[in-house]
Amino acid sequence: MKNLCQNFDVRATIPVKIGKKSTWDVLFPRRLWLPTWTCDQRKEGKLNLKVQCGTRKEGWVESAGKSAFGFGVSAAVLFSVFCYSPAALAESLTVAFPVSRAPEVNAVQRTLVEAWGLIRETFVDPTFNHQDWDLKLQQTMVEMFPLNSADAAYTKLRGMLSTLGDPFTRIISPKEYQGFKIGSDGNVQGVGLFINVEPRTGHLVVLSCVDGSPAARAGIHQGDELIEINGERLDGIDSETAAQRLRGNAGTTVTVKVKDSGTRSFIREVKLPREYIKLSPISSAIIPHRSPDGHFTKTGYVKLSAFSQTAAEDMRNAIQELENQGVHSYILDLRNNPGGLVKAGLDVAQMWLDGNETLVNTIDRDGNMLPINMVDGHAITHDPLVVIVNEGSASASEILAGALHDNGRAILVGHKTFGKGKIQSVTQLHDGSALFVTVAKYLSPALHDIDQVGITPDVQCTTEMLNSTKDISNSTKDKASVSSLEADSCIMVAEHELDLEESMGTAS
């Protein structure tokens, strides 16, 4: 009789990254418990799998939140392990299922077990969308048994994940995961599209385009819906898979079909060249400004396009440089910033705040709220600050905007944000694929729910608001010196708010 346990090879501990504590250790301050898998062969063609929690180790936790772009990134990073309570030591689960004789399918079955176990212990909804998650494993294993290819088996695995009703809980291939990690470094070959799944519709929508990229030059805009890539429909495709199809060697081309966000009916086909695209997360400038009382001032403008690994350091350098040039106020532009490393967002928030302020609140699967607080923070500058947001500001951008607004540090100007208030974990599985799991949701410091709601700014960039600022801008600006930044409608509104804040501060 063939030893199926040996063939299945489940007798291994799920890997966990052990290292220095990070800011996000406060998310899971408890000890974490690693599981072991044991296999018991009962008869030919069927195994019993036992999950037993074992060795205790301290886990290293980091979170992120980025949306996929056309060369592929998405949602957040949190290394986690199973069985995170001491009570779990006593828990074991035995599940019987048939094992495929096809090596490719057999390997995916192992991946399925890993994914199922991680979700079982960490998914934010302990009801698993009101279904029996243990039974779901058995059903999916049975469905995989007669298959002959890894692709078909992965389709069944993804189908199982889709029953959770959470588009952010998903699995990506090893190649896609490499693209995810490369994207966070800011060096990619692609077309320059930031894309994400719109949770309410499941459609792939454009969050933004990289300035000067092939997508931007082709006139693709924020809010456009991605319909096809190279003639293949994108129905039910997640953002990483779509991003993988958009990426490729510089010099090659990709054909996309998009639905215009304005008409919602006009569909056009565009052929895009792939290029080397360097994502610099920070750009800055000084906007000359004359206040209503006639004083000449300098406003420091900083645009943060993504929360990459260098975003916090680059932001600190930009603020220091602007301070050295004697700016009197700041505009922080988070428009079309789809997110990125959440830790980078928290680090940026601390550059503007003092003391022990709450930056964000997280809620775990048991409903426990855990505030993430600063510790004896010291702001780089206390100059007045306006933050600009829009519908493309998501995830870490919303955390940063909420932290600065709710702590009274900044006025928000623009349009309501995207509304992604979930924290995902990502764990690399044995075959190099990666599993993203929604493990918690977050609220702003003032306990405002962000998920599928977004953040409504204090002042919107409406036509009425612009009309009220025209007299001020016309009378205080030298028309010959008006730059593209000064002509930006939301920046005009932001400058008006800074003038109001200065006048109120002077009057007091």
Coordinates of C-alpha atoms in Angstrom, one line a residue:
M1 CA 0.0 0.0 0.0
K2 CA 1.4 3.4 -1.0
N3 CA 2.2 5.8 1.8
L4 CA 0.0 8.7 1.0
C5 CA 1.0 10.6 4.1
Q6 CA 4.6 10.8 2.8
N7 CA 3.3 11.8 -0.6
F8 CA 1.2 14.6 0.8
D9 CA 4.0 15.9 3.0
V10 CA 2.0 17.8 5.5
R11 CA 4.2 17.1 8.5
A12 CA 5.8 20.5 8.6
T13 CA 5.4 23.6 10.7
I14 CA 4.0 26.6 8.9
P15 CA 6.8 29.1 8.6
V16 CA 6.7 32.4 10.5
K17 CA 9.2 35.3 10.3
I18 CA 10.9 35.8 13.6
G19 CA 12.7 39.1 14.2
K20 CA 12.7 42.5 15.9
K21 CA 9.5 44.0 17.2
S22 CA 7.8 46.6 15.1
T23 CA 5.1 49.2 15.6
W24 CA 2.5 46.7 14.8
D25 CA 3.5 44.3 17.6
V26 CA 0.8 46.1 19.6
L27 CA -1.8 44.7 17.2
F28 CA -1.1 41.2 18.6
P29 CA 0.7 41.6 21.9
R30 CA 0.0 38.1 23.0
R31 CA 2.3 35.1 22.5
L32 CA 1.7 33.3 19.1
W33 CA 1.5 29.6 18.8
L34 CA 2.7 27.6 15.8
P35 CA 0.7 24.6 14.5
T36 CA 2.1 21.3 13.4
W37 CA 0.4 19.0 10.8
T38 CA 0.3 15.3 11.3
C39 CA -1.1 12.7 8.8
D40 CA -2.7 9.4 9.5
Q41 CA -3.3 7.0 6.6
R42 CA -6.5 5.1 7.1
K43 CA -6.9 3.4 3.7
E44 CA -5.7 3.8 0.1
G45 CA -6.8 7.1 -1.4
K46 CA -7.8 8.8 1.9
L47 CA -6.0 10.7 4.6
N48 CA -6.8 12.0 8.1
L49 CA -5.2 15.3 8.7
K50 CA -4.7 16.5 12.3
V51 CA -3.9 20.1 13.2
Q52 CA -2.2 20.4 16.6
C53 CA -0.9 23.6 18.1
G54 CA 2.6 23.3 19.5
T55 CA 5.7 25.3 20.1
R56 CA 5.4 28.8 21.4
K57 CA 7.4 31.5 19.8
E58 CA 7.2 35.3 19.5
G59 CA 5.8 36.5 16.2
W60 CA 7.0 39.5 14.2
V61 CA 4.1 41.5 12.9
E62 CA 4.0 44.2 10.2
S63 CA 1.1 45.5 8.3
A64 CA 0.7 47.2 5.0
G65 CA -2.1 48.3 2.6
K66 CA -1.5 48.9 -0.9
S67 CA -3.6 48.6 -4.0
A68 CA -2.5 46.8 -7.1
F69 CA -1.1 48.8 -9.8
G70 CA -0.6 47.8 -13.4
F71 CA 2.5 46.1 -12.4
G72 CA 1.1 44.7 -9.3
V73 CA 0.8 45.5 -5.7
S74 CA -2.1 45.0 -3.4
A75 CA -3.5 45.3 0.1
A76 CA -1.1 44.9 3.2
V77 CA 1.5 42.9 4.9
L78 CA 1.2 41.1 8.3
F79 CA 3.1 38.0 9.1
S80 CA 1.0 35.9 11.4
V81 CA 0.7 32.3 12.7
F82 CA -2.0 30.0 13.8
C83 CA -3.3 29.3 17.3
Y84 CA -2.6 32.6 18.9
S85 CA -4.0 31.8 22.4
P86 CA -2.8 29.5 25.0
A87 CA -6.1 27.7 25.0
A88 CA -5.4 26.6 21.5
L89 CA -2.8 24.1 22.9
A90 CA -5.5 21.7 23.7
E91 CA -7.2 22.0 20.3
S92 CA -6.8 19.5 17.5
L93 CA -8.9 18.9 14.4
T94 CA -9.0 15.8 12.3
V95 CA -10.3 16.0 8.7
A96 CA -10.5 13.1 6.2
F97 CA -10.2 13.8 2.5
P98 CA -9.1 12.0 -0.7
V99 CA -5.6 12.7 -2.0
S100 CA -5.0 13.2 -5.7
R101 CA -2.5 10.9 -7.5
A102 CA -1.6 13.8 -9.9
P103 CA 1.5 15.4 -8.4
E104 CA 0.5 18.9 -9.5
V105 CA -2.9 18.6 -7.9
N106 CA -1.5 17.0 -4.8
A107 CA 0.8 20.0 -4.4
V108 CA -2.2 22.4 -4.6
Q109 CA -4.0 20.3 -2.0
R110 CA -1.2 21.0 0.4
T111 CA -1.4 24.7 -0.4
L112 CA -5.2 24.4 0.2
V113 CA -4.6 23.0 3.7
E114 CA -2.2 25.8 4.5
A115 CA -4.6 28.5 3.3
W116 CA -7.5 26.9 5.0
G117 CA -5.7 26.7 8.3
L118 CA -4.5 30.3 8.2
I119 CA -8.0 31.6 7.5
R120 CA -9.5 29.4 10.2
E121 CA -7.3 31.0 12.8
T122 CA -7.0 34.6 11.6
F123 CA -9.9 35.6 9.4
V124 CA -11.8 38.7 10.8
D125 CA -15.2 37.0 10.6
P126 CA -15.2 34.0 12.9
T127 CA -18.4 32.7 11.3
F128 CA -16.6 32.6 7.9
N129 CA -19.6 34.3 6.2
H130 CA -22.0 32.0 8.1
Q131 CA -20.6 28.7 6.8
D132 CA -18.9 25.6 8.2
W133 CA -15.3 26.3 7.3
D134 CA -14.1 22.8 8.3
L135 CA -16.7 21.2 6.0
K136 CA -15.7 23.6 3.3
L137 CA -12.2 22.1 3.3
Q138 CA -13.5 18.6 2.9
Q139 CA -15.8 19.7 0.1
T140 CA -13.0 21.5 -1.8
M141 CA -10.7 18.5 -1.4
V142 CA -13.3 16.2 -2.9
E143 CA -13.8 18.6 -5.8
M144 CA -10.0 18.7 -6.4
F145 CA -9.6 14.9 -6.4
P146 CA -10.6 14.2 -10.0
L147 CA -8.7 17.1 -11.5
N148 CA -5.5 16.8 -13.6
S149 CA -3.9 20.2 -13.6
A150 CA -2.6 22.7 -11.0
D151 CA -4.6 25.5 -12.7
A152 CA -7.8 23.7 -12.3
A153 CA -7.0 23.0 -8.7
Y154 CA -6.2 26.6 -8.0
T155 CA -9.5 27.6 -9.5
K156 CA -11.2 25.4 -6.9
L157 CA -9.0 26.9 -4.1
R158 CA -9.9 30.4 -5.2
G159 CA -13.6 29.4 -5.4
M160 CA -13.4 28.3 -1.7
L161 CA -11.9 31.7 -0.7
S162 CA -14.6 33.5 -2.6
T163 CA -17.3 32.0 -0.4
L164 CA -15.9 34.2 2.5
G165 CA -17.5 37.2 0.8
D166 CA -14.4 39.3 1.2
P167 CA -12.6 40.3 -2.1
F168 CA -9.5 41.2 -0.2
T169 CA -9.0 37.6 1.1
R170 CA -7.3 35.8 -1.8
I171 CA -4.3 33.9 -3.0
I172 CA -1.8 35.0 -5.6
S173 CA 0.7 32.9 -7.6
P174 CA 4.5 32.9 -6.8
K175 CA 5.2 35.1 -9.8
E176 CA 2.5 37.6 -8.8
Y177 CA 3.9 37.6 -5.3
Q178 CA 7.3 38.5 -6.6
G179 CA 5.7 41.4 -8.4
F180 CA 4.0 42.5 -5.2
K181 CA 7.3 42.7 -3.4
I182 CA 9.0 44.4 -6.3
G183 CA 6.2 47.0 -6.4
S184 CA 6.8 48.0 -2.9
D185 CA 10.4 48.9 -3.8
G186 CA 9.1 51.3 -6.5
N187 CA 10.9 49.8 -9.5
V188 CA 8.7 48.2 -12.1
Q189 CA 8.1 47.5 -15.8
G190 CA 4.5 48.2 -16.8
V191 CA 2.0 50.8 -17.9
G192 CA 1.6 52.9 -14.7
L193 CA -1.9 52.0 -13.6
F194 CA -3.0 51.8 -10.0
I195 CA -6.0 49.4 -9.9
N196 CA -8.2 47.9 -7.2
V197 CA -11.4 45.8 -6.9
E198 CA -14.4 48.0 -6.1
P199 CA -15.9 46.0 -3.1
R200 CA -19.5 46.8 -3.9
T201 CA -19.4 45.8 -7.5
G202 CA -16.4 43.5 -7.8
H203 CA -15.2 45.5 -10.8
L204 CA -11.6 46.4 -11.4
V205 CA -11.4 50.2 -11.3
V206 CA -8.5 52.6 -11.9
L207 CA -7.4 54.4 -8.7
S208 CA -4.8 56.6 -10.5
C209 CA -2.1 56.7 -13.2
V210 CA 1.5 57.4 -12.6
D211 CA 2.3 60.9 -14.0
G212 CA 3.8 60.6 -17.5
S213 CA 3.2 56.9 -17.7
P214 CA 1.8 55.1 -20.8
A215 CA -1.6 54.9 -19.1
A216 CA -1.6 58.6 -18.3
R217 CA -0.6 59.6 -21.8
A218 CA -3.4 57.4 -23.2
G219 CA -5.9 59.4 -21.3
I220 CA -7.0 56.7 -18.8
H221 CA -8.4 58.4 -15.7
Q222 CA -9.2 57.6 -12.1
G223 CA -12.6 55.8 -11.9
D224 CA -12.3 54.1 -15.3
E225 CA -13.3 50.5 -15.3
L226 CA -10.9 47.9 -16.7
I227 CA -12.9 45.5 -18.9
E228 CA -10.3 43.4 -20.9
I229 CA -6.5 42.8 -21.1
N230 CA -5.2 41.4 -24.4
G231 CA -8.7 40.3 -25.3
E232 CA -9.4 38.4 -22.1
R233 CA -12.4 39.5 -19.9
L234 CA -11.6 40.4 -16.3
D235 CA -14.9 39.2 -14.8
G236 CA -14.0 37.8 -11.3
I237 CA -10.3 38.5 -11.7
D238 CA -8.5 40.0 -8.7
S239 CA -6.3 43.0 -8.8
E240 CA -3.0 41.1 -8.6
T241 CA -3.9 38.8 -11.5
A242 CA -4.9 41.8 -13.6
A243 CA -1.7 43.6 -12.6
Q244 CA 0.4 40.6 -13.6
R245 CA -1.2 40.7 -17.1
L246 CA -0.4 44.4 -17.4
R247 CA 3.2 44.0 -16.4
G248 CA 5.9 42.8 -18.8
N249 CA 9.3 43.6 -20.3
A250 CA 9.8 47.2 -21.4
G251 CA 9.4 47.6 -25.1
T252 CA 6.5 45.2 -25.3
T253 CA 2.8 46.3 -25.6
V254 CA -0.4 45.3 -23.9
T255 CA -4.0 46.1 -25.2
V256 CA -6.6 47.1 -22.7
K257 CA -10.3 47.9 -22.9
V258 CA -11.6 50.5 -20.5
K259 CA -15.0 51.9 -19.7
D260 CA -15.0 55.7 -19.3
S261 CA -15.9 56.8 -15.8
G262 CA -17.8 59.8 -17.0
T263 CA -20.3 58.2 -19.4
R264 CA -20.2 54.7 -17.9
S265 CA -21.2 53.5 -21.4
F266 CA -18.3 54.5 -23.6
I267 CA -15.8 51.6 -24.0
R268 CA -12.6 52.1 -25.8
E269 CA -9.6 49.9 -26.6
V270 CA -6.1 51.3 -26.0
K271 CA -2.7 49.8 -27.0
L272 CA -0.2 50.6 -24.2
P273 CA 3.6 50.3 -24.4
R274 CA 5.3 48.9 -21.3
E275 CA 8.1 51.0 -19.9
Y276 CA 10.5 51.2 -17.0
I277 CA 8.6 53.2 -14.4
K278 CA 10.3 54.6 -11.3
L279 CA 7.8 55.3 -8.6
S280 CA 9.1 58.2 -6.5
P281 CA 6.6 58.5 -3.7
I282 CA 7.4 62.1 -2.8
S283 CA 7.4 65.3 -4.8
S284 CA 7.5 68.8 -3.2
A285 CA 7.5 72.5 -4.2
I286 CA 7.1 75.9 -2.6
I287 CA 4.0 77.8 -3.6
P288 CA 4.4 81.6 -3.3
H289 CA 1.4 83.1 -1.7
R290 CA 0.2 86.6 -0.6
S291 CA -2.3 86.5 2.2
P292 CA -5.4 88.7 2.4
D293 CA -3.5 91.3 4.6
G294 CA -0.8 91.7 2.0
H295 CA 1.9 89.6 3.6
F296 CA 4.0 87.4 1.3
T297 CA 4.2 83.8 2.5
K298 CA 5.6 80.4 1.4
T299 CA 3.4 77.3 1.4
G300 CA 5.2 74.0 1.3
Y301 CA 3.5 71.6 -1.0
V302 CA 4.2 67.8 -0.6
K303 CA 2.5 65.2 -2.7
L304 CA 2.7 61.6 -1.4
S305 CA 1.7 59.1 -4.2
A306 CA 2.3 55.8 -2.4
F307 CA 3.5 54.4 0.9
S308 CA 6.5 52.6 -0.3
Q309 CA 9.5 51.4 1.9
T310 CA 11.2 54.8 1.4
A311 CA 8.1 57.0 1.9
A312 CA 8.7 57.9 5.5
E313 CA 12.3 58.8 5.0
D314 CA 11.6 60.7 1.9
M315 CA 8.8 62.6 3.7
R316 CA 11.1 63.6 6.5
N317 CA 13.7 64.8 4.1
A318 CA 11.1 66.9 2.2
I319 CA 9.8 68.5 5.3
Q320 CA 13.2 69.3 6.6
E321 CA 14.2 70.9 3.2
L322 CA 11.0 73.0 3.1
E323 CA 11.6 74.1 6.8
N324 CA 15.1 75.2 5.8
Q325 CA 13.6 77.3 3.0
G326 CA 11.3 79.1 5.5
V327 CA 7.8 77.9 4.6
H328 CA 5.0 79.1 6.8
S329 CA 2.3 76.5 6.1
Y330 CA 1.9 73.1 4.4
I331 CA -0.4 71.3 2.0
L332 CA -0.1 67.5 2.0
D333 CA -1.6 66.0 -1.1
L334 CA -2.9 62.4 -0.8
R335 CA -5.1 62.5 -3.9
N336 CA -5.0 59.2 -5.8
N337 CA -2.7 57.6 -3.2
P338 CA -4.0 54.0 -3.1
G339 CA -2.1 53.1 0.1
G340 CA 1.0 51.0 0.7
L341 CA 2.8 50.1 3.8
V342 CA 0.6 51.0 6.8
K343 CA 3.6 51.3 9.0
A344 CA 5.0 54.0 6.6
G345 CA 1.7 55.8 7.0
L346 CA 1.9 55.7 10.8
D347 CA 5.5 56.9 10.6
V348 CA 4.5 59.9 8.5
A349 CA 1.7 60.8 10.8
Q350 CA 4.1 61.0 13.7
M351 CA 6.1 63.7 11.9
W352 CA 3.2 66.1 12.3
L353 CA 2.0 65.2 15.8
D354 CA 3.2 65.5 19.4
G355 CA 2.7 63.5 22.6
N356 CA 0.9 60.2 22.9
E357 CA -1.9 60.7 20.4
T358 CA -3.9 57.7 19.0
L359 CA -3.1 57.2 15.4
V360 CA -5.7 54.4 14.5
N361 CA -7.9 51.9 16.3
T362 CA -8.0 48.3 15.2
I363 CA -10.8 45.8 15.9
D364 CA -10.0 42.1 15.8
R365 CA -12.2 39.1 15.0
D366 CA -13.4 39.0 18.6
G367 CA -14.5 42.6 18.5
N368 CA -11.7 43.8 20.7
M369 CA -10.5 47.3 20.0
L370 CA -6.8 48.0 20.2
P371 CA -5.6 51.6 19.8
I372 CA -2.2 52.3 18.2
N373 CA -0.7 55.2 20.1
M374 CA 2.4 57.4 19.7
V375 CA 4.9 57.4 22.5
D376 CA 6.3 60.8 23.4
G377 CA 6.1 62.0 19.8
H378 CA 7.8 65.2 18.6
A379 CA 6.5 66.9 15.4
I380 CA 9.0 68.2 12.9
T381 CA 6.9 71.3 12.3
H382 CA 3.9 72.9 13.9
D383 CA 3.0 75.1 10.9
P384 CA -0.6 75.0 9.8
L385 CA -1.5 72.0 7.6
V386 CA -4.2 71.1 5.1
V387 CA -4.5 67.6 3.7
I388 CA -6.1 67.0 0.3
V389 CA -7.9 63.7 -0.4
N390 CA -10.2 62.3 -3.1
E391 CA -11.9 59.1 -4.2
G392 CA -8.5 57.6 -5.0
S393 CA -7.2 58.0 -1.5
A394 CA -7.4 54.6 0.1
S395 CA -6.1 52.4 2.9
A396 CA -3.0 53.8 4.4
S397 CA -3.9 57.2 3.0
E398 CA -7.1 57.1 4.9
I399 CA -5.3 56.1 8.1
L400 CA -2.9 59.1 7.8
A401 CA -5.7 61.5 6.9
G402 CA -7.8 60.3 9.8
A403 CA -4.9 60.5 12.2
L404 CA -4.1 64.1 11.3
H405 CA -7.7 65.2 11.2
D406 CA -9.1 63.6 14.3
N407 CA -6.2 64.8 16.4
G408 CA -6.9 68.4 15.3
R409 CA -3.7 68.7 13.4
A410 CA -5.1 69.2 9.8
I411 CA -8.0 70.4 7.9
L412 CA -9.2 68.0 5.2
V413 CA -10.0 69.4 1.7
G414 CA -11.2 67.5 -1.4
H415 CA -13.7 64.7 -1.9
K416 CA -14.7 61.6 0.1
T417 CA -12.1 58.9 0.2
F418 CA -12.2 55.4 -1.2
G419 CA -13.3 53.6 2.0
K420 CA -10.9 50.7 2.6
G421 CA -10.8 50.1 6.3
K422 CA -9.5 46.6 6.5
I423 CA -6.1 45.2 7.5
Q424 CA -4.8 42.2 5.5
S425 CA -2.1 39.6 6.4
V426 CA 0.1 38.1 3.7
T427 CA 1.8 34.8 4.3
Q428 CA 4.1 33.1 1.8
L429 CA 3.1 29.5 1.4
H430 CA 5.3 26.5 0.7
D431 CA 5.1 26.8 -3.1
G432 CA 6.0 30.5 -3.1
S433 CA 2.4 31.6 -3.5
A434 CA 1.0 34.2 -1.0
L435 CA -2.3 34.2 0.9
F436 CA -3.9 37.5 1.8
V437 CA -6.3 37.4 4.7
T438 CA -8.4 40.1 6.2
V439 CA -7.5 39.9 9.9
A440 CA -8.9 43.1 11.3
K441 CA -10.6 46.4 10.5
Y442 CA -9.7 49.8 11.6
L443 CA -11.4 52.9 12.9
S444 CA -10.1 56.5 12.9
P445 CA -8.9 57.9 16.2
A446 CA -12.3 59.4 16.7
L447 CA -13.8 56.0 16.1
H448 CA -15.2 56.8 12.6
D449 CA -15.8 53.7 10.5
I450 CA -13.9 54.0 7.2
D451 CA -14.6 50.7 5.5
Q452 CA -17.0 51.1 2.5
V453 CA -17.8 54.6 4.0
G454 CA -14.6 56.7 3.4
I455 CA -13.7 60.0 5.1
T456 CA -15.7 63.1 4.2
P457 CA -13.4 66.2 4.1
D458 CA -14.2 69.3 6.1
V459 CA -14.3 71.4 2.9
Q460 CA -15.1 70.0 -0.6
C461 CA -13.6 71.3 -3.8
T462 CA -17.0 72.3 -5.2
T463 CA -17.8 75.0 -7.8
E464 CA -19.5 77.1 -5.1
M465 CA -16.4 76.9 -2.9
L466 CA -14.1 77.9 -5.8
N467 CA -16.3 80.9 -6.6
S468 CA -16.0 82.1 -3.0
T469 CA -12.2 81.9 -3.3
K470 CA -11.9 83.6 -6.7
D471 CA -11.9 87.1 -5.4
I472 CA -9.3 86.3 -2.9
S473 CA -7.0 84.5 -5.4
N474 CA -7.5 87.2 -8.1
S475 CA -6.6 90.0 -5.7
T476 CA -3.7 88.4 -4.0
K477 CA -1.8 86.6 -6.8
D478 CA 0.3 88.0 -9.5
K479 CA -1.4 86.4 -12.5
A480 CA 1.8 86.1 -14.4
S481 CA 3.3 83.9 -11.7
V482 CA 0.4 81.5 -11.4
S483 CA 1.8 78.0 -11.8
S484 CA 0.0 74.8 -12.5
L485 CA -0.1 74.0 -8.8
E486 CA -1.7 77.4 -8.0
A487 CA -4.2 76.9 -10.7
D488 CA -5.3 73.5 -9.2
S489 CA -8.8 74.0 -7.8
C490 CA -8.3 72.0 -4.6
I491 CA -5.0 73.7 -3.9
M492 CA -6.7 77.1 -4.3
V493 CA -9.3 75.9 -1.7
A494 CA -6.5 74.6 0.6
E495 CA -4.7 78.0 0.5
H496 CA -8.0 79.7 1.3
E497 CA -8.4 77.5 4.4
L498 CA -4.8 78.3 5.4
D499 CA -5.6 82.0 5.2
L500 CA -8.7 81.5 7.3
E501 CA -6.7 79.6 9.9
E502 CA -4.0 82.2 10.0
S503 CA -6.5 85.1 10.4
M504 CA -8.3 83.3 13.2
G505 CA -5.0 82.6 14.9
T506 CA -4.0 86.3 14.6
A507 CA -7.4 87.5 15.9
S508 CA -7.1 85.4 19.0

